[in-house]
Amino acid sequence: MNLQTLPGLFISHGSPMLALDPEQVGPALQRLGHNLPRPQAIVVMSAHWESNALEVNTGVRPETWHDFRGFPKELYEIRYPAPGSPELAEEILQLLAEAQLTAHANSTRPRDHGVWMPLLHMYPEADIPVIEISLPMNMNADQIYKIGQTLAPLRDRQILLIGSGSITHNLKELSWNNQNNQVPEWASSFRNYVVSKLTHSNYDAILDWDSIPFLNKNHPTLEHFAPIFFAMGTGQRFSLVHSSFSMGALGMDIYRFD
């Protein structure tokens, strides 16, 4: 079998409503799924699995978790029954151990919407093995970046690595009832700063996250930004796949790392 190298991705997974109303980013994810070589497996670090220590899902077929409230009934009926891969999960645990990154197996964790929401658009058949890894909140940006570096060799085996979060994520500032609301300057400035630094390969400026202009306004908590550190670790050549905003200030960017 001729295996091709896949990129690492940072995907802004947006509101759960993306499953029913794809807006601009849904077609962008669909194109990405069509254009990339078909993955042998997919590994996702999601903003919605915060943990004290690094964990790896070793389940055979994790349940679809609707980890949100107050949305339309049809959203809760969606399932993404992709298989897991206990063998690859054990290999990931071994790779992390060899890099002195302590990680634990978790066979019972269901898949949150940070995993199945983007994959629903990219690979709707749900027939590619998916492994979720947690976002360890006791680690700093450099350590999360190291997780990406450690797993980067999997790309050579046609395994897709994804950090799933959001380039901006301040839910209190969103215009929930107006999709065409103007993008505030603090959101566009933050997004433009990140893209500029990545374009010029200045990864250190992003890992030094607390010095990014308007950080607290865009990320009152860090969990939706932190998966970008993982994605950055997977590859050194940045490219912008998609950029848009939803509900005014919710950034829907997709970044690629080769």
Short mmCIF file of C-alpha atoms in Angstrom, two decimals:
data_model
loop_
_atom_site.label_atom_id
_atom_site.label_comp_id
_atom_site.label_asym_id
_atom_site.label_seq_id
_atom_site.Cartn_x
_atom_site.Cartn_y
_atom_site.Cartn_z
CA MET A 1 0.00 0.00 0.00
CA ASN A 2 1.35 3.43 -0.99
CA LEU A 3 0.71 5.72 1.97
CA GLN A 4 0.74 9.48 1.55
CA THR A 5 1.68 12.07 4.14
CA LEU A 6 -1.32 13.96 5.49
CA PRO A 7 -1.17 17.41 7.11
CA GLY A 8 -2.05 18.43 10.62
CA LEU A 9 -5.12 20.67 10.90
CA PHE A 10 -6.54 23.25 13.27
CA ILE A 11 -10.32 23.38 12.83
CA SER A 12 -12.67 25.93 14.38
CA HIS A 13 -15.66 23.71 15.04
CA GLY A 14 -18.13 26.49 15.86
CA SER A 15 -21.59 26.15 17.35
CA PRO A 16 -23.30 22.73 17.50
CA MET A 17 -25.77 24.21 15.00
CA LEU A 18 -23.07 23.77 12.35
CA ALA A 19 -24.40 20.22 11.96
CA LEU A 20 -27.76 21.58 10.74
CA ASP A 21 -26.68 24.92 9.26
CA PRO A 22 -23.23 24.49 7.66
CA GLU A 23 -22.84 28.21 6.76
CA GLN A 24 -19.51 28.81 4.96
CA VAL A 25 -17.33 26.44 6.93
CA GLY A 26 -19.36 23.26 6.23
CA PRO A 27 -18.61 23.31 2.48
CA ALA A 28 -14.97 24.18 3.26
CA LEU A 29 -14.70 21.09 5.47
CA GLN A 30 -16.42 19.00 2.80
CA ARG A 31 -13.90 20.16 0.17
CA LEU A 32 -11.05 19.41 2.54
CA GLY A 33 -12.34 15.86 3.03
CA HIS A 34 -12.59 15.39 -0.74
CA ASN A 35 -9.18 16.87 -1.55
CA LEU A 36 -7.04 15.12 1.06
CA PRO A 37 -5.94 11.51 0.56
CA ARG A 38 -8.36 9.31 2.48
CA PRO A 39 -6.97 8.90 6.01
CA GLN A 40 -6.16 5.49 7.45
CA ALA A 41 -7.21 6.95 10.81
CA ILE A 42 -7.94 10.33 12.43
CA VAL A 43 -6.60 11.62 15.75
CA VAL A 44 -8.39 14.61 17.31
CA MET A 45 -7.51 16.78 20.31
CA SER A 46 -10.76 18.54 21.24
CA ALA A 47 -11.37 21.64 23.34
CA HIS A 48 -14.27 19.77 24.94
CA TRP A 49 -12.20 17.08 26.63
CA GLU A 50 -10.34 19.03 29.28
CA SER A 51 -8.48 16.76 31.67
CA ASN A 52 -6.01 16.97 34.53
CA ALA A 53 -3.65 14.52 32.82
CA LEU A 54 -3.27 13.59 29.17
CA GLU A 55 -5.68 10.81 28.15
CA VAL A 56 -6.17 8.74 25.01
CA ASN A 57 -9.49 7.12 24.07
CA THR A 58 -8.93 3.40 23.57
CA GLY A 59 -12.61 2.52 23.01
CA VAL A 60 -13.71 0.18 20.23
CA ARG A 61 -16.70 2.33 19.16
CA PRO A 62 -17.23 5.40 21.37
CA GLU A 63 -20.73 6.80 21.70
CA THR A 64 -21.77 10.12 20.13
CA TRP A 65 -22.08 12.63 22.98
CA HIS A 66 -24.41 15.61 22.61
CA ASP A 67 -22.53 17.71 25.15
CA PHE A 68 -24.73 20.83 24.93
CA ARG A 69 -28.21 22.02 25.90
CA GLY A 70 -31.07 24.01 24.45
CA PHE A 71 -30.70 23.17 20.78
CA PRO A 72 -33.27 21.71 18.31
CA LYS A 73 -34.37 18.11 18.80
CA GLU A 74 -32.93 16.93 15.47
CA LEU A 75 -29.43 17.87 16.61
CA TYR A 76 -29.64 15.30 19.42
CA GLU A 77 -30.60 12.59 16.94
CA ILE A 78 -27.33 12.87 15.01
CA ARG A 79 -24.91 9.98 15.47
CA TYR A 80 -21.32 9.64 14.27
CA PRO A 81 -20.61 5.92 14.71
CA ALA A 82 -17.04 5.81 13.41
CA PRO A 83 -15.00 2.98 14.93
CA GLY A 84 -12.16 3.54 17.33
CA SER A 85 -8.77 1.85 17.01
CA PRO A 86 -7.52 0.39 20.29
CA GLU A 87 -4.31 -0.77 18.57
CA LEU A 88 -3.42 2.71 17.30
CA ALA A 89 -4.44 4.22 20.64
CA GLU A 90 -1.98 1.91 22.41
CA GLU A 91 0.71 2.93 19.92
CA ILE A 92 -0.02 6.60 20.65
CA LEU A 93 0.31 5.92 24.38
CA GLN A 94 3.68 4.30 23.69
CA LEU A 95 4.89 7.23 21.56
CA LEU A 96 3.91 9.65 24.30
CA ALA A 97 5.63 7.56 26.97
CA GLU A 98 8.84 7.49 24.92
CA ALA A 99 8.69 11.30 24.75
CA GLN A 100 8.31 11.48 28.56
CA LEU A 101 4.72 12.64 28.21
CA THR A 102 2.64 10.76 30.76
CA ALA A 103 -0.69 9.66 29.31
CA HIS A 104 -3.49 7.35 30.42
CA ALA A 105 -5.88 5.07 28.54
CA ASN A 106 -9.60 5.85 28.71
CA SER A 107 -11.91 3.26 27.15
CA THR A 108 -15.25 4.79 28.21
CA ARG A 109 -15.12 8.42 27.09
CA PRO A 110 -17.85 9.27 24.51
CA ARG A 111 -17.05 11.56 21.56
CA ASP A 112 -17.87 15.23 22.15
CA HIS A 113 -19.03 17.59 19.40
CA GLY A 114 -15.51 18.98 18.96
CA VAL A 115 -14.77 15.62 17.32
CA TRP A 116 -17.91 14.63 15.45
CA MET A 117 -19.05 18.09 14.34
CA PRO A 118 -16.24 18.74 11.81
CA LEU A 119 -15.93 15.07 10.83
CA LEU A 120 -19.65 14.97 10.00
CA HIS A 121 -18.86 17.35 7.12
CA MET A 122 -15.46 15.96 6.16
CA TYR A 123 -16.21 12.21 6.31
CA PRO A 124 -20.00 11.79 6.61
CA GLU A 125 -19.84 8.01 6.11
CA ALA A 126 -18.20 7.71 9.55
CA ASP A 127 -16.17 4.73 8.35
CA ILE A 128 -12.64 5.91 9.25
CA PRO A 129 -11.25 5.00 12.70
CA VAL A 130 -11.18 8.01 15.03
CA ILE A 131 -9.18 8.40 18.23
CA GLU A 132 -9.72 11.34 20.58
CA ILE A 133 -7.00 12.63 22.88
CA SER A 134 -7.68 14.98 25.74
CA LEU A 135 -6.58 18.57 26.29
CA PRO A 136 -4.47 18.44 29.47
CA MET A 137 -5.06 21.74 31.24
CA ASN A 138 -2.09 21.23 33.56
CA MET A 139 0.25 21.51 30.56
CA ASN A 140 1.59 24.76 29.16
CA ALA A 141 1.59 25.74 25.47
CA ASP A 142 5.06 24.28 24.83
CA GLN A 143 4.05 20.92 26.29
CA ILE A 144 0.86 20.75 24.20
CA TYR A 145 2.99 21.68 21.17
CA LYS A 146 5.29 18.77 22.08
CA ILE A 147 2.31 16.37 21.96
CA GLY A 148 1.80 17.45 18.34
CA GLN A 149 5.50 17.00 17.58
CA THR A 150 5.46 13.55 19.15
CA LEU A 151 2.52 12.36 17.06
CA ALA A 152 3.64 14.12 13.85
CA PRO A 153 5.36 10.96 12.43
CA LEU A 154 1.88 9.36 12.20
CA ARG A 155 1.18 11.75 9.30
CA ASP A 156 3.56 9.69 7.16
CA ARG A 157 1.21 6.73 7.59
CA GLN A 158 -1.76 8.66 6.21
CA ILE A 159 -3.11 9.44 9.67
CA LEU A 160 -4.82 12.81 9.96
CA LEU A 161 -4.05 14.87 13.09
CA ILE A 162 -6.57 17.55 14.11
CA GLY A 163 -6.70 20.17 16.84
CA SER A 164 -10.37 21.10 17.21
CA GLY A 165 -11.19 24.39 18.92
CA SER A 166 -11.97 27.89 17.70
CA ILE A 167 -9.78 30.79 16.62
CA THR A 168 -12.03 33.10 18.65
CA HIS A 169 -14.47 31.97 21.32
CA ASN A 170 -16.28 34.51 23.50
CA LEU A 171 -19.86 33.24 23.63
CA LYS A 172 -21.10 36.27 25.60
CA GLU A 173 -20.19 38.56 22.71
CA LEU A 174 -21.96 36.63 19.93
CA SER A 175 -25.01 37.82 17.99
CA TRP A 176 -26.99 34.59 18.23
CA ASN A 177 -29.93 35.90 16.19
CA ASN A 178 -28.02 37.73 13.47
CA GLN A 179 -25.71 35.68 11.30
CA ASN A 180 -24.61 38.73 9.28
CA ASN A 181 -23.61 40.88 12.20
CA GLN A 182 -20.45 42.94 11.68
CA VAL A 183 -17.19 41.40 12.90
CA PRO A 184 -15.84 43.44 15.83
CA GLU A 185 -12.33 44.81 15.50
CA TRP A 186 -11.05 42.95 18.56
CA ALA A 187 -11.98 39.63 16.91
CA SER A 188 -10.60 40.39 13.44
CA SER A 189 -7.40 41.90 14.92
CA PHE A 190 -6.77 38.81 17.04
CA ARG A 191 -7.37 36.46 14.11
CA ASN A 192 -5.18 38.55 11.77
CA TYR A 193 -2.34 38.62 14.31
CA VAL A 194 -2.37 34.83 14.65
CA VAL A 195 -2.45 34.26 10.89
CA SER A 196 0.35 36.79 10.31
CA LYS A 197 2.65 35.17 12.88
CA LEU A 198 1.96 31.66 11.56
CA THR A 199 2.45 32.79 7.95
CA HIS A 200 5.90 34.11 8.89
CA SER A 201 6.71 30.91 10.82
CA ASN A 202 6.84 32.83 14.11
CA TYR A 203 5.39 29.99 16.16
CA ASP A 204 6.97 31.36 19.34
CA ALA A 205 4.65 34.39 19.18
CA ILE A 206 1.62 32.08 19.33
CA LEU A 207 3.07 29.81 22.03
CA ASP A 208 3.57 33.03 24.02
CA TRP A 209 -0.22 33.24 23.97
CA ASP A 210 -0.77 35.68 26.83
CA SER A 211 0.97 38.45 24.87
CA ILE A 212 -1.38 38.19 21.86
CA PRO A 213 -3.45 41.40 21.50
CA PHE A 214 -7.09 41.09 22.65
CA LEU A 215 -6.50 37.56 23.96
CA ASN A 216 -8.84 37.80 26.95
CA LYS A 217 -11.60 39.40 24.90
CA ASN A 218 -11.46 36.53 22.37
CA HIS A 219 -10.73 33.74 24.84
CA PRO A 220 -12.02 34.36 28.38
CA THR A 221 -10.86 30.77 28.95
CA LEU A 222 -8.10 29.11 26.94
CA GLU A 223 -9.53 25.68 26.06
CA HIS A 224 -10.72 26.59 22.54
CA PHE A 225 -7.40 28.19 21.61
CA ALA A 226 -5.07 25.56 23.12
CA PRO A 227 -5.69 22.88 20.42
CA ILE A 228 -3.86 25.17 17.98
CA PHE A 229 -0.64 24.45 19.90
CA PHE A 230 -1.11 20.73 19.20
CA ALA A 231 -1.79 21.40 15.51
CA MET A 232 1.28 23.65 15.24
CA GLY A 233 3.44 20.84 16.57
CA THR A 234 2.38 18.53 13.74
CA GLY A 235 4.01 20.53 10.92
CA GLN A 236 6.23 23.52 10.19
CA ARG A 237 4.63 24.90 7.00
CA PHE A 238 1.42 26.85 7.65
CA SER A 239 -1.33 27.53 5.12
CA LEU A 240 -4.78 29.08 5.49
CA VAL A 241 -7.55 26.74 4.32
CA HIS A 242 -10.60 28.82 5.25
CA SER A 243 -11.48 32.02 7.06
CA SER A 244 -14.92 33.34 8.05
CA PHE A 245 -16.85 34.59 11.07
CA SER A 246 -20.21 33.41 12.39
CA MET A 247 -22.59 35.36 14.62
CA GLY A 248 -20.28 38.36 14.45
CA ALA A 249 -17.32 37.36 16.59
CA LEU A 250 -17.06 33.55 16.31
CA GLY A 251 -14.04 32.81 14.12
CA MET A 252 -14.41 29.75 11.88
CA ASP A 253 -10.86 29.50 10.50
CA ILE A 254 -9.22 26.27 9.34
CA TYR A 255 -5.41 26.05 9.29
CA ARG A 256 -3.17 23.46 7.70
CA PHE A 257 0.31 22.42 8.89
CA ASP A 258 2.62 20.41 6.60
#
